[in-house]
Coordinates of C-alpha atoms and ligand atoms in Angstrom, one line a residue:
X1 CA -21.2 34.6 -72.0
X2 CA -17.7 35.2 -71.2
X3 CA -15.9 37.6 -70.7
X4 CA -12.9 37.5 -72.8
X5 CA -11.6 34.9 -74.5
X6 CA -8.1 34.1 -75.2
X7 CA -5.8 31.7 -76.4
X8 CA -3.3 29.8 -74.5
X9 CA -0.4 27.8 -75.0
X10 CA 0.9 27.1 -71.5
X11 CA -0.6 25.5 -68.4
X12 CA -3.3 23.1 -67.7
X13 CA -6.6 23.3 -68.7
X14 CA -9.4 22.2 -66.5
X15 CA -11.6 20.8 -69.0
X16 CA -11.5 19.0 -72.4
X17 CA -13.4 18.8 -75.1
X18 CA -13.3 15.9 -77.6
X19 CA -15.2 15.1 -80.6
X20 CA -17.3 12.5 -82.2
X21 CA -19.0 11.2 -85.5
X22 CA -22.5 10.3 -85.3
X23 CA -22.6 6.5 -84.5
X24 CA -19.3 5.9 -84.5
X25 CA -16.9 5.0 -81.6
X26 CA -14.3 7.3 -80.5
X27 CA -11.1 7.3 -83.1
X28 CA -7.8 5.8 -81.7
X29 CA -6.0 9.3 -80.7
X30 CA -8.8 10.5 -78.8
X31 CA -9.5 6.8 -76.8
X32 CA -5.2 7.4 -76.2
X33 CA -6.3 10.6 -74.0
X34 CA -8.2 8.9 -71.3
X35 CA -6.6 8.1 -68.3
X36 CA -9.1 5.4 -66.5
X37 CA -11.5 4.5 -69.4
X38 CA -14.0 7.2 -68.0
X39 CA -14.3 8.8 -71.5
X40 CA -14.3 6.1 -73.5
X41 CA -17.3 4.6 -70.8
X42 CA -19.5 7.6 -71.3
X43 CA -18.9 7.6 -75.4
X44 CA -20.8 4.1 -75.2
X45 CA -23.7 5.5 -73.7
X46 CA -27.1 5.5 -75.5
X47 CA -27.1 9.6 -75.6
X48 CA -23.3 9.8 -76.8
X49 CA -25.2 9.5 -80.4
X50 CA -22.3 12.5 -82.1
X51 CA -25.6 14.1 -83.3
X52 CA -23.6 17.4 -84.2
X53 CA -23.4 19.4 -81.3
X54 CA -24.9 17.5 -78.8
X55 CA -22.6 16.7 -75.4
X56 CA -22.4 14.1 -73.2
X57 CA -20.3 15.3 -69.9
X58 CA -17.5 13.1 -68.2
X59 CA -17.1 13.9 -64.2
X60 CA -14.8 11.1 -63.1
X61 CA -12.1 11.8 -65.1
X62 CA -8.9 11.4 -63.1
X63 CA -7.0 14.2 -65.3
X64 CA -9.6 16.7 -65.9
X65 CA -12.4 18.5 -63.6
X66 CA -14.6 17.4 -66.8
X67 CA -14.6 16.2 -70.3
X68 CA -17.2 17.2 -72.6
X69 CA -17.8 14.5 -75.7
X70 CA -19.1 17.0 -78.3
X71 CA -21.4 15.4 -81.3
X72 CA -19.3 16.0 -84.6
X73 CA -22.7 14.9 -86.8
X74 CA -22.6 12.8 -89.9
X75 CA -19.2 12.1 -91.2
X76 CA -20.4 12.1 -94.9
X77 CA -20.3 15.6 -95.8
X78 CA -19.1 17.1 -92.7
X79 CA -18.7 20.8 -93.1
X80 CA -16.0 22.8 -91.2
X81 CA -19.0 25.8 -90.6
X82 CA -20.9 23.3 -88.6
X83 CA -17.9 23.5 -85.4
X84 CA -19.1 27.0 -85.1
X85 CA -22.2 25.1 -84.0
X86 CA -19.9 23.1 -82.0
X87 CA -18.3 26.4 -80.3
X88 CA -21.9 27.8 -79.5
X89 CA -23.0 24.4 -77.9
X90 CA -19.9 23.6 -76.3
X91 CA -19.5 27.5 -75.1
X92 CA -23.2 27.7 -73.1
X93 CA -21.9 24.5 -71.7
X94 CA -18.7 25.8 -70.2
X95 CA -20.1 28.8 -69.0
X96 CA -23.0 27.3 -67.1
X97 CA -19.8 25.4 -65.6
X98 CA -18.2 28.3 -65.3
X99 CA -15.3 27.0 -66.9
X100 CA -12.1 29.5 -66.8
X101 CA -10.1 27.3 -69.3
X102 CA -11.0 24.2 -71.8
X103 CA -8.0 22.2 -73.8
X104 CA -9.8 21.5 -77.5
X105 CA -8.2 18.0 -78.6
X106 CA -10.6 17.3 -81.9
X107 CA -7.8 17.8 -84.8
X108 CA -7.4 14.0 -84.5
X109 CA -10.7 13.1 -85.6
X110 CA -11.0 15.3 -88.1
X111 CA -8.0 14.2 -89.8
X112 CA -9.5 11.0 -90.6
X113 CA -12.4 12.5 -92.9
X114 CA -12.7 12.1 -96.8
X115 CA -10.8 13.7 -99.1
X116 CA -13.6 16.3 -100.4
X117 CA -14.8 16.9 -96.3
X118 CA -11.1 17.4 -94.9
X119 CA -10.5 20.1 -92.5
X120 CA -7.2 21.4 -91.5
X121 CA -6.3 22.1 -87.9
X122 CA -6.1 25.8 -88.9
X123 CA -9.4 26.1 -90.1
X124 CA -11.1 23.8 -87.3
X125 CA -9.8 26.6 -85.3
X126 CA -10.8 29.2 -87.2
X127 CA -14.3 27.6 -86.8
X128 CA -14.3 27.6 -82.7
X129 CA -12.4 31.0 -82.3
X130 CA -15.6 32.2 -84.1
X131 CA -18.1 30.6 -82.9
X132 CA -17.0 31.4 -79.0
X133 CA -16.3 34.9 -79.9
X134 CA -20.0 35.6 -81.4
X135 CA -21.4 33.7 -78.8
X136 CA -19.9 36.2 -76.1
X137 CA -21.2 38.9 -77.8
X138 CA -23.3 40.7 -74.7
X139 CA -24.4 44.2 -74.7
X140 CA -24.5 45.4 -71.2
X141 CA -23.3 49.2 -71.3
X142 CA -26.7 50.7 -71.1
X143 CA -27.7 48.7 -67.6
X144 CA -28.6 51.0 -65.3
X145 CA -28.6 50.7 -61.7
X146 CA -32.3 48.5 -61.3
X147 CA -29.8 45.4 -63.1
X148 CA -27.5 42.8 -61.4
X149 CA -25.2 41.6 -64.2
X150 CA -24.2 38.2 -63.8
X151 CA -20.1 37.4 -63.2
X152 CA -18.4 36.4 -66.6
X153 CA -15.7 34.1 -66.8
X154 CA -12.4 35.2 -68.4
X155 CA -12.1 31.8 -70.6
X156 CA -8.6 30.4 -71.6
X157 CA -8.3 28.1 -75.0
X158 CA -5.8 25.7 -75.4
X159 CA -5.3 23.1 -78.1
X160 CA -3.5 20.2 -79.3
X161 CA -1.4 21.7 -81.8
X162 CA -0.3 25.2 -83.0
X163 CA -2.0 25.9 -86.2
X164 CA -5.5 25.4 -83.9
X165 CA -4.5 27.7 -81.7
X166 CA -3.6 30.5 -84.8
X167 CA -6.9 29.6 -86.1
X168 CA -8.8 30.3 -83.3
X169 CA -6.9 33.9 -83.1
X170 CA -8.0 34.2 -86.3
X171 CA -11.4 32.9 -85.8
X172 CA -11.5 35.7 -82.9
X173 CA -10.7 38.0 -84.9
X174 CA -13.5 37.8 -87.6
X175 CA -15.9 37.3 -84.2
X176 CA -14.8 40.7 -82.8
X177 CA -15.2 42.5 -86.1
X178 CA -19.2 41.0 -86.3
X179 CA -19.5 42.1 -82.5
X180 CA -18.5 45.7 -83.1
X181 CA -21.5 45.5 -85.6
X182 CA -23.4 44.4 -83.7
X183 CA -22.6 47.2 -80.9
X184 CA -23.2 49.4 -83.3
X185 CA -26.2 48.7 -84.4
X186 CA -27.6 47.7 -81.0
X187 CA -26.9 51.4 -79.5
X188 CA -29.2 53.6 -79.8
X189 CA -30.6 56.7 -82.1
X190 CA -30.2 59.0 -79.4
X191 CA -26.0 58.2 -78.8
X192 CA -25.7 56.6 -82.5
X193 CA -26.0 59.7 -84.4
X194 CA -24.1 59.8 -88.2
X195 CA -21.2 62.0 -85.9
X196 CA -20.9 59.9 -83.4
X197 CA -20.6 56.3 -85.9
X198 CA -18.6 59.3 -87.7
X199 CA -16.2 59.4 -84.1
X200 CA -16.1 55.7 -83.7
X201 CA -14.7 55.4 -87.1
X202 CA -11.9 57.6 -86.9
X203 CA -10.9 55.9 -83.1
X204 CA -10.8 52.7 -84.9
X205 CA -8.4 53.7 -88.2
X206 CA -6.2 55.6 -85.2
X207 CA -6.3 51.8 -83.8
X208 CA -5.5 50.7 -86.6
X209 CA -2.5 52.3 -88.1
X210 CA -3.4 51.4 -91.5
X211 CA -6.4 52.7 -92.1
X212 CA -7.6 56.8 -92.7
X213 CA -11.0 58.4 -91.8
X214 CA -12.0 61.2 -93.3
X215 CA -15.6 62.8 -93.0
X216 CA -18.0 64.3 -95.2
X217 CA -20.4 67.0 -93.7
X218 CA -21.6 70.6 -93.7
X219 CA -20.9 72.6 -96.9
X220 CA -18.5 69.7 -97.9
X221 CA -21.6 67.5 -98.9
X222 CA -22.3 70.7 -100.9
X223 CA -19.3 71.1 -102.7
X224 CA -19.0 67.5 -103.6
X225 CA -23.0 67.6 -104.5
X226 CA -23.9 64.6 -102.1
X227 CA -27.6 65.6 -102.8
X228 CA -29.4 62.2 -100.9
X229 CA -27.2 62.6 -97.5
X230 CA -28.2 66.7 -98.0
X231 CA -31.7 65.7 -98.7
X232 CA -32.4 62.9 -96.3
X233 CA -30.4 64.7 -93.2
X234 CA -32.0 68.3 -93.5
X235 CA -35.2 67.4 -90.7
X236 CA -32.7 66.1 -88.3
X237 CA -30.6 68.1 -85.6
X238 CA -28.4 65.4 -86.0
X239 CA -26.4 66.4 -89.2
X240 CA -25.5 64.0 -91.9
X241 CA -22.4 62.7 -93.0
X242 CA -20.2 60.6 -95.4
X243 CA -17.6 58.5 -93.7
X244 CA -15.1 57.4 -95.9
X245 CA -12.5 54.8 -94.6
X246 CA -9.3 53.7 -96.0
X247 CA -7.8 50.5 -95.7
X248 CA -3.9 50.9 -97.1
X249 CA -1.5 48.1 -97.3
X250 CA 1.9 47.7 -96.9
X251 CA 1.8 46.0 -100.6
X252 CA 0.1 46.5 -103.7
X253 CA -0.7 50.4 -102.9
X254 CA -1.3 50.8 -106.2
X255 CA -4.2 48.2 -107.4
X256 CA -7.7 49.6 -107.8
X257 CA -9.7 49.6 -104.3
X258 CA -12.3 47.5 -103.7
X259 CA -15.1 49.6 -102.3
X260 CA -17.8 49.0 -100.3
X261 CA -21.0 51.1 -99.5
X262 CA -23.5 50.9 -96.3
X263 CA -26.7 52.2 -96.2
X264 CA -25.9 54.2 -92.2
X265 CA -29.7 56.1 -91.1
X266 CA -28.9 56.2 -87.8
X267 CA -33.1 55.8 -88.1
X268 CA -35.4 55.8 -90.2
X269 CA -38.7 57.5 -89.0
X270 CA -40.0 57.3 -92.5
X271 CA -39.8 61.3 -92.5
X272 CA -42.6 63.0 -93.8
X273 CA -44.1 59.8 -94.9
X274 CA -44.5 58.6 -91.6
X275 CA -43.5 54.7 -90.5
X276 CA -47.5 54.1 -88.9
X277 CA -48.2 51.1 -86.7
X278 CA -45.8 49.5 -85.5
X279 CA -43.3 50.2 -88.4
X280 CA -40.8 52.6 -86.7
X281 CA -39.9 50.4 -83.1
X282 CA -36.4 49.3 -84.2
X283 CA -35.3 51.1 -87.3
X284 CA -32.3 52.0 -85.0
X285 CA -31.2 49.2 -86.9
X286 CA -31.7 50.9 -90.2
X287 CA -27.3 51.6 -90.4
X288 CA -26.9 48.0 -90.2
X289 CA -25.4 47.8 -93.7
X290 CA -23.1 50.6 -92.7
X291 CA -22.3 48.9 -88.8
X292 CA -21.5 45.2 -91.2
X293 CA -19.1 47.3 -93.2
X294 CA -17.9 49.0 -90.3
X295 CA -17.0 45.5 -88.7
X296 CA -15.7 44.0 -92.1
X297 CA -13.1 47.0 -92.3
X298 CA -11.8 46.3 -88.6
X299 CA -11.3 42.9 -89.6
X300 CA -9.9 43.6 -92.8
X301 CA -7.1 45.9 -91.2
X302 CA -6.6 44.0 -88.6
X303 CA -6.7 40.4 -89.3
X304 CA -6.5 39.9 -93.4
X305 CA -4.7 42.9 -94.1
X306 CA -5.0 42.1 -97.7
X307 CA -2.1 42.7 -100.6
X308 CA -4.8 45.1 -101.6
X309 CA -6.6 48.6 -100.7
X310 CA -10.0 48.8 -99.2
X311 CA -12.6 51.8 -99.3
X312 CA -15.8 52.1 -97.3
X313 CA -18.0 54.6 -97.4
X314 CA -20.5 55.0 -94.7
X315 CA -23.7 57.2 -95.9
X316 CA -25.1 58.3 -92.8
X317 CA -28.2 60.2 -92.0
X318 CA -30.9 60.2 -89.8
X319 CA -34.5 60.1 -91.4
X320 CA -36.7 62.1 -89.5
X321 CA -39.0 65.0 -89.5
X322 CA -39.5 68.3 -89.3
X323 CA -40.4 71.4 -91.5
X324 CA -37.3 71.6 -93.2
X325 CA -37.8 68.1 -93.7
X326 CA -37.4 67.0 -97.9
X327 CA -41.0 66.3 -99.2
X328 CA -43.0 63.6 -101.6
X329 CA -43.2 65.9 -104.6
X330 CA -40.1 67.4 -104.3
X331 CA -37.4 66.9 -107.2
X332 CA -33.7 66.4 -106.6
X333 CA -30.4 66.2 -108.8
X334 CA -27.8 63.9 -107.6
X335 CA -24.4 64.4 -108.5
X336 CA -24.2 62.5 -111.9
X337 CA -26.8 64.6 -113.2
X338 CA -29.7 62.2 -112.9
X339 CA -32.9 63.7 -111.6
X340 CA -35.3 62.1 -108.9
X341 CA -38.7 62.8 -108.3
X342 CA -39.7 62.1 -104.6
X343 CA -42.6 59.9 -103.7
X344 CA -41.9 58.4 -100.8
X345 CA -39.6 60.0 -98.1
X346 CA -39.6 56.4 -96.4
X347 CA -37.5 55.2 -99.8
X348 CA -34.5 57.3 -98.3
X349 CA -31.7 54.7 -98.0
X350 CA -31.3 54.5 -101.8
X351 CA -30.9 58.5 -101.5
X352 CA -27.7 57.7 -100.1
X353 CA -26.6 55.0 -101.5
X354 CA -26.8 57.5 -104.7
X355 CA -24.4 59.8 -103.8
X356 CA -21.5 56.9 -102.1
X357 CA -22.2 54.9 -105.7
X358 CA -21.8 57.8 -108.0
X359 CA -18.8 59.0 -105.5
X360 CA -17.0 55.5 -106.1
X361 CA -17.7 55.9 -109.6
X362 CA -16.2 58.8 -109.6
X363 CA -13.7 59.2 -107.7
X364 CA -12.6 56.0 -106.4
X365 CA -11.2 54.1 -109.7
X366 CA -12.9 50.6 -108.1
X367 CA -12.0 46.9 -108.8
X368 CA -15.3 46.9 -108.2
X369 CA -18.3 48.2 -105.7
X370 CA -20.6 46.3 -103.5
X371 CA -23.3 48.5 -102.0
X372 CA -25.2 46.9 -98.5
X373 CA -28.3 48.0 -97.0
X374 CA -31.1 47.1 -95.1
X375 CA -33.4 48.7 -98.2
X376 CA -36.7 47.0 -97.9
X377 CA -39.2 45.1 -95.9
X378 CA -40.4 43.6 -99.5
X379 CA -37.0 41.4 -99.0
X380 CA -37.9 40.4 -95.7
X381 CA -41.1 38.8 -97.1
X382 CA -39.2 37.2 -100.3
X383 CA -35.9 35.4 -98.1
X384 CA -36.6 35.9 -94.4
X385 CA -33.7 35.7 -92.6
X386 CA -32.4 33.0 -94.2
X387 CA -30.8 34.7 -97.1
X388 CA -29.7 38.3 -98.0
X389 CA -30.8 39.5 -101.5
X390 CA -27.8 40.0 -104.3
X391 CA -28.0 41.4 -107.3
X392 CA -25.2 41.5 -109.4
X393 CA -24.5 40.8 -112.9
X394 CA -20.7 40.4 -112.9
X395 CA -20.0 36.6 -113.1
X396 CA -16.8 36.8 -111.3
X397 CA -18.0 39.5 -108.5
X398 CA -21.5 37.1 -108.1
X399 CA -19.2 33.8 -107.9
X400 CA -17.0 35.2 -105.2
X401 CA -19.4 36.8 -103.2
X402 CA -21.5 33.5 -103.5
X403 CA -18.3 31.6 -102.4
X404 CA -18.2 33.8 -99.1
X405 CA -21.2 33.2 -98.2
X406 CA -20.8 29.7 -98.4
X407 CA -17.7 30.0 -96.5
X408 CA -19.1 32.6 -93.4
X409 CA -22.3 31.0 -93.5
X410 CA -23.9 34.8 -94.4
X411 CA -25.5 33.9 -97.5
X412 CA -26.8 35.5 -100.4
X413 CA -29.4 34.7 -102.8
X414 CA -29.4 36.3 -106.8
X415 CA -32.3 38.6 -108.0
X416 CA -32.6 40.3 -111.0
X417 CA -32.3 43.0 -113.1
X418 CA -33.8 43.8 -116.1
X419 CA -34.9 46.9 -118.3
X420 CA -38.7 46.0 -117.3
X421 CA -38.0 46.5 -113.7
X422 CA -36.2 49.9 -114.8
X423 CA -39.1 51.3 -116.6
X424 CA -41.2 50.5 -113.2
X425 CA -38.5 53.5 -111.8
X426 CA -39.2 55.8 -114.7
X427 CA -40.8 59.4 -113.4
X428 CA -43.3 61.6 -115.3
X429 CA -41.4 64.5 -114.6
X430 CA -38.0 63.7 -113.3
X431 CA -35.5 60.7 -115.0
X432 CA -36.9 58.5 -112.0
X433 CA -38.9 58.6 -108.7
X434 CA -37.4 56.8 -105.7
X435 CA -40.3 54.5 -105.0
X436 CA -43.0 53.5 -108.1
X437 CA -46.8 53.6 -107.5
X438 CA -47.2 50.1 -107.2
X439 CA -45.2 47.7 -104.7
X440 CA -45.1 44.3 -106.4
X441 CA -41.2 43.6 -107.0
X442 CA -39.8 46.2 -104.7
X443 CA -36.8 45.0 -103.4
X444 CA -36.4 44.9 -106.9
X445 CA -37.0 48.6 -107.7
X446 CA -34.8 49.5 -105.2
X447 CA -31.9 47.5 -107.3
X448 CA -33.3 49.0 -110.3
X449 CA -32.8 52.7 -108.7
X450 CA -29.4 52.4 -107.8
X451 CA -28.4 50.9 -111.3
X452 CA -29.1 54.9 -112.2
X453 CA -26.1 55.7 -110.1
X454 CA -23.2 52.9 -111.1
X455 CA -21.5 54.1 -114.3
X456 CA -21.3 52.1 -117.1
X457 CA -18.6 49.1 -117.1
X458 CA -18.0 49.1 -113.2
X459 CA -18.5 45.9 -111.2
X460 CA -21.1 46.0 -108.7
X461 CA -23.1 44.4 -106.3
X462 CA -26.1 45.2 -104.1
X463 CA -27.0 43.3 -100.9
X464 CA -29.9 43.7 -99.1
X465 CA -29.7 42.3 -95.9
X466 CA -33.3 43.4 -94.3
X467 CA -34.0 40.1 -93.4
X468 CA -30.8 38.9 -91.7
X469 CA -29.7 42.1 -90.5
X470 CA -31.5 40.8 -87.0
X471 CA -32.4 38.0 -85.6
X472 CA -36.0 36.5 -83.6
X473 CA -34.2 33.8 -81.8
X474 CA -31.1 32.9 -80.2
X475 CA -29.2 30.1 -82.7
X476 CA -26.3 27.8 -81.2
X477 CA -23.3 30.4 -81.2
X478 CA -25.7 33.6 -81.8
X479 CA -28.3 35.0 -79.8
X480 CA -31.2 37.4 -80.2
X481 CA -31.3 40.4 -81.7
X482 CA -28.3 42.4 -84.4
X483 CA -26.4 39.2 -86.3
X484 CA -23.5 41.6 -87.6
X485 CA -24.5 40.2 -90.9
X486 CA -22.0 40.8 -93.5
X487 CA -19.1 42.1 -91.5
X488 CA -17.7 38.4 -92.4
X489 CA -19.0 38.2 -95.6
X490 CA -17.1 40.8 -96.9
X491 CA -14.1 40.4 -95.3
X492 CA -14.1 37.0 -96.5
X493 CA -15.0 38.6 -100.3
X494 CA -12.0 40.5 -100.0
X495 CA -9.7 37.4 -98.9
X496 CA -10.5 35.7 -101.9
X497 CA -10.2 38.3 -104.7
Ligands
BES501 N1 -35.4 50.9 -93.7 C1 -36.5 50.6 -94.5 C2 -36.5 49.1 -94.9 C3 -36.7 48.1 -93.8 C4 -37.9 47.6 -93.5 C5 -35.6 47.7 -93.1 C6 -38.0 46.6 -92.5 C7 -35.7 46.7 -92.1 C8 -36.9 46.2 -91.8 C9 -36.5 51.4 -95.8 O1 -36.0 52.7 -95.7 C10 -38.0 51.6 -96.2 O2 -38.7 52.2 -95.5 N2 -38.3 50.9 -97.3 C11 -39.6 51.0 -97.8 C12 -39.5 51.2 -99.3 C13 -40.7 51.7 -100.0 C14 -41.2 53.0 -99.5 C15 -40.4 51.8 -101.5 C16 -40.3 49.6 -97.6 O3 -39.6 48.6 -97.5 O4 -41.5 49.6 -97.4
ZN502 ZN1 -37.3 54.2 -95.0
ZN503 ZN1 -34.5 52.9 -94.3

């Protein structure tokens, strides 16, 4: 959409954006910024409703080229996440215009909400920064030379007051860590291999300056008995790998780590138990737990950059086939001792979720651990895209991540566990085989797995975000295809524990 976006603090801008309240006139300070009553004229109209997000435009304004009057929606109950529907709406508008710089004056009317509703300039920044910035998320490296690629405007933000304007650096800031998630996840199996996420890992801690890379592969998944990366990675040219990143502060070095785990197939053919119909086309997408991660990390270290450390651990592998491929049948020990029968080499992404749980277990000393995966089509079918699955049974883990959903708009929706679903995992051989006989509940197996793999007395939480990982349709400030879902949501966990 554009094509960068930054904010300014000097010079003109060419258009303005105000806001209003469904059926309600324009408030006193905005009605002060018209010059010859062209704005206030065009409010009165019959389509100036302030239905959130919709815009009425204002040509004959003697001060600016135009003036868009953005719909605010219903004052009751206004919530500061819908002005990132505001930014999307507001952003396709200015660059259909081609707009190369826009002068946000809505603090004023926001000021004037209740009590319980109020926004702060800061956060109503916060709101457009990120709205604009996932909006302009484009993925054009891969064109070849059969494409024209349209001309992007570089688009500069001004506002009516300075904590906007930090807000909407901050806002940026969250948008650019979702957009290198959804890079990620958008590039392909052939270029995304676990070494190559493994490269663009370390570039970013080097970035960084407070973060650390190291990587797992070769005989060191041996020595450290990472059996699932081992296991899952063998039929693939494309070698396996743990990532572990390190997020270190400046204070508060020494308080546990909060750590967080992404399911990384750079695909997921199904391996020997082969993805049929039209199962396979896009598990490209299958490290989208691991790319969310990824983009919570680079937002974490470069925007929060929490009292606090931060681990991730990226289990990568690619899922595919061959005769050295692991087998249904086969029996594996993980690194905790626990056993698994294999009856379903399609089951592989809690394979390596095993090893980084039992890894931050063990080694890691966590506050606590949230594992996030694209693990099943079953949840697809339960919460569409609507909701990601949680399970977790820590009241004050659950509550917080609950809380940033809420707050990123990337929600999450509680499942169970219970010792009936457990039993469902139980092997007749091994201690447990990675996918049961029957299907019913099996998003909820897959929770009831990894519980084999989290020691006793450590926080933890599972997401899986199989459903909102990608999206069908463009939305108002996303479009089509990866949604970067939970790079926010976990930066946002982080900011509030
Ligand atoms: N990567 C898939 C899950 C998936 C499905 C992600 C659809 C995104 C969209 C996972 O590895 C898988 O194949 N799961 C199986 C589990 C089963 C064999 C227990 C599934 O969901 O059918
Ligand atoms: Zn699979
Ligand atoms: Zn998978």
């Amino acid at each position: 959409m554009f094509e960068s976006i930054r904010v300014a603090s000097k010079g003109k801008a060419g258009v303005l954006v105000v806001g209003q309240f469904s059926g309600e006139s324009l408030n006193p300070e905005t009605r002060a910024l018209d010059g010859d009553g062209s704005i206030v004229k065009a409010s009165k109209r019959k389509d100036a409703t302030g239905a959130l997000g919709s815009i009425v435009e204002v040509h004959d304004s003697n001060k600016f080229e135009r003036v868009l009057i953005v719909g605010l929606g219903a004052r009751d109950g206004f919530s500061s996440g819908s002005l990132r529907t505001v930014a999307g709406r507001v952003g396709r508008a200015l660059a259909s215009a081609k707009t190369t710089s826009v002068k946000f004056e809505i603090c004023k009317a926001l000021e004037k909400l209740k009590k319980a509703d109020a926004v702060g300039a800061f956060e109503a920044g916060a709101m457009i920064g990120e709205g604009l910035g996932m909006l302009s998320w484009s993925f054009d490296s891969l064109r070849g030379t059969a494409t024209e690629l349209p001309t992007k405007a570089k688009l500069a933000v001004h506002s009516c007051c300075k904590a906007f304007d930090d807000g909407v650096e901050r806002g940026l800031g969250f948008a650019e860590g979702t957009n290198i998630a959804r890079t990620l996840s958008q590039t392909p199996p052939n270029i995304a291999t676990p070494m190559w996420i493994a490269n663009e890992a370390k570039k970013m801690a080097r970035k960084s300056g407070n973060m650390k890379c190291t990587v797992f592969s070769g005989k060191k998944l041996e020595d450290e008995k990472l059996t699932g990366h081992i296991n899952v990675g063998k039929a693939s040219e494309n070698k396996p790998c743990m990532i572990r990143l390190e997020y270190t502060p400046a204070r508060g070095k020494s308080k546990k780590p909060i750590v967080f785990v992404g399911k990384t197939m750079s695909y997921d053919s199904g391996g020997l138990s082969i993805k049929v119909g039209g199962g396979m086309v896009g598990m490209k997408r299958d490290k989208d737990g691991g790319c969310g991660v990824f983009g919570a990390m680079h937002i974490i270290a470069n925007v929060i950059k929490p009292n606090r450390p931060v681990v991730a651990l990226l289990a990568s592998a690619e899922n595919s086939i061959s005769d050295e491929d692991y087998r249904p049948d086969d029996v594996l020990e993980f690194r905790n001792g626990v056993t698994v029968e294999i009856t379903n080499t399609d089951a592989e992404g809690r394979l390596v979720l095993a090893d980084g749980l039992c890894w931050a277990c063990d080694k890691e000393n966590p506050e606590y651990i949230v594992d996030m995966a694209t693990l099943t089509g079953g949840v697809v079918v339960a919460l569409g895209s609507v909701f990601g699955g949680m399970w977790c049974d820590d009241d004050d883990v659950r509550a917080k991540i609950e809380a940033a959903g809420e707050s990123t708009g990337e929600r999450v929706w509680r499942m169970p566990h219970d010792a009936k679903y457990n039993a469902m995992m139980k092997s007749p051989i091994a201690d447990i085989h990675n996918s049961a006989p029957v299907r019913e509940a099996h998003p909820i197996q897959g929770a009831a797995f990894l519980s084999h793999f989290v020691q006793e007395g450590v926080k933890w939480a599972h997401l899986d975000i199989a459903g909102t990982h990608v999206l069908k349709k463009d939305t108002d400030f996303m479009c089509a295809g990866p949604s970067g879902f939970g790079a926010r949501l976990l930066a946002d966990l982080v900011e509030r524990s």
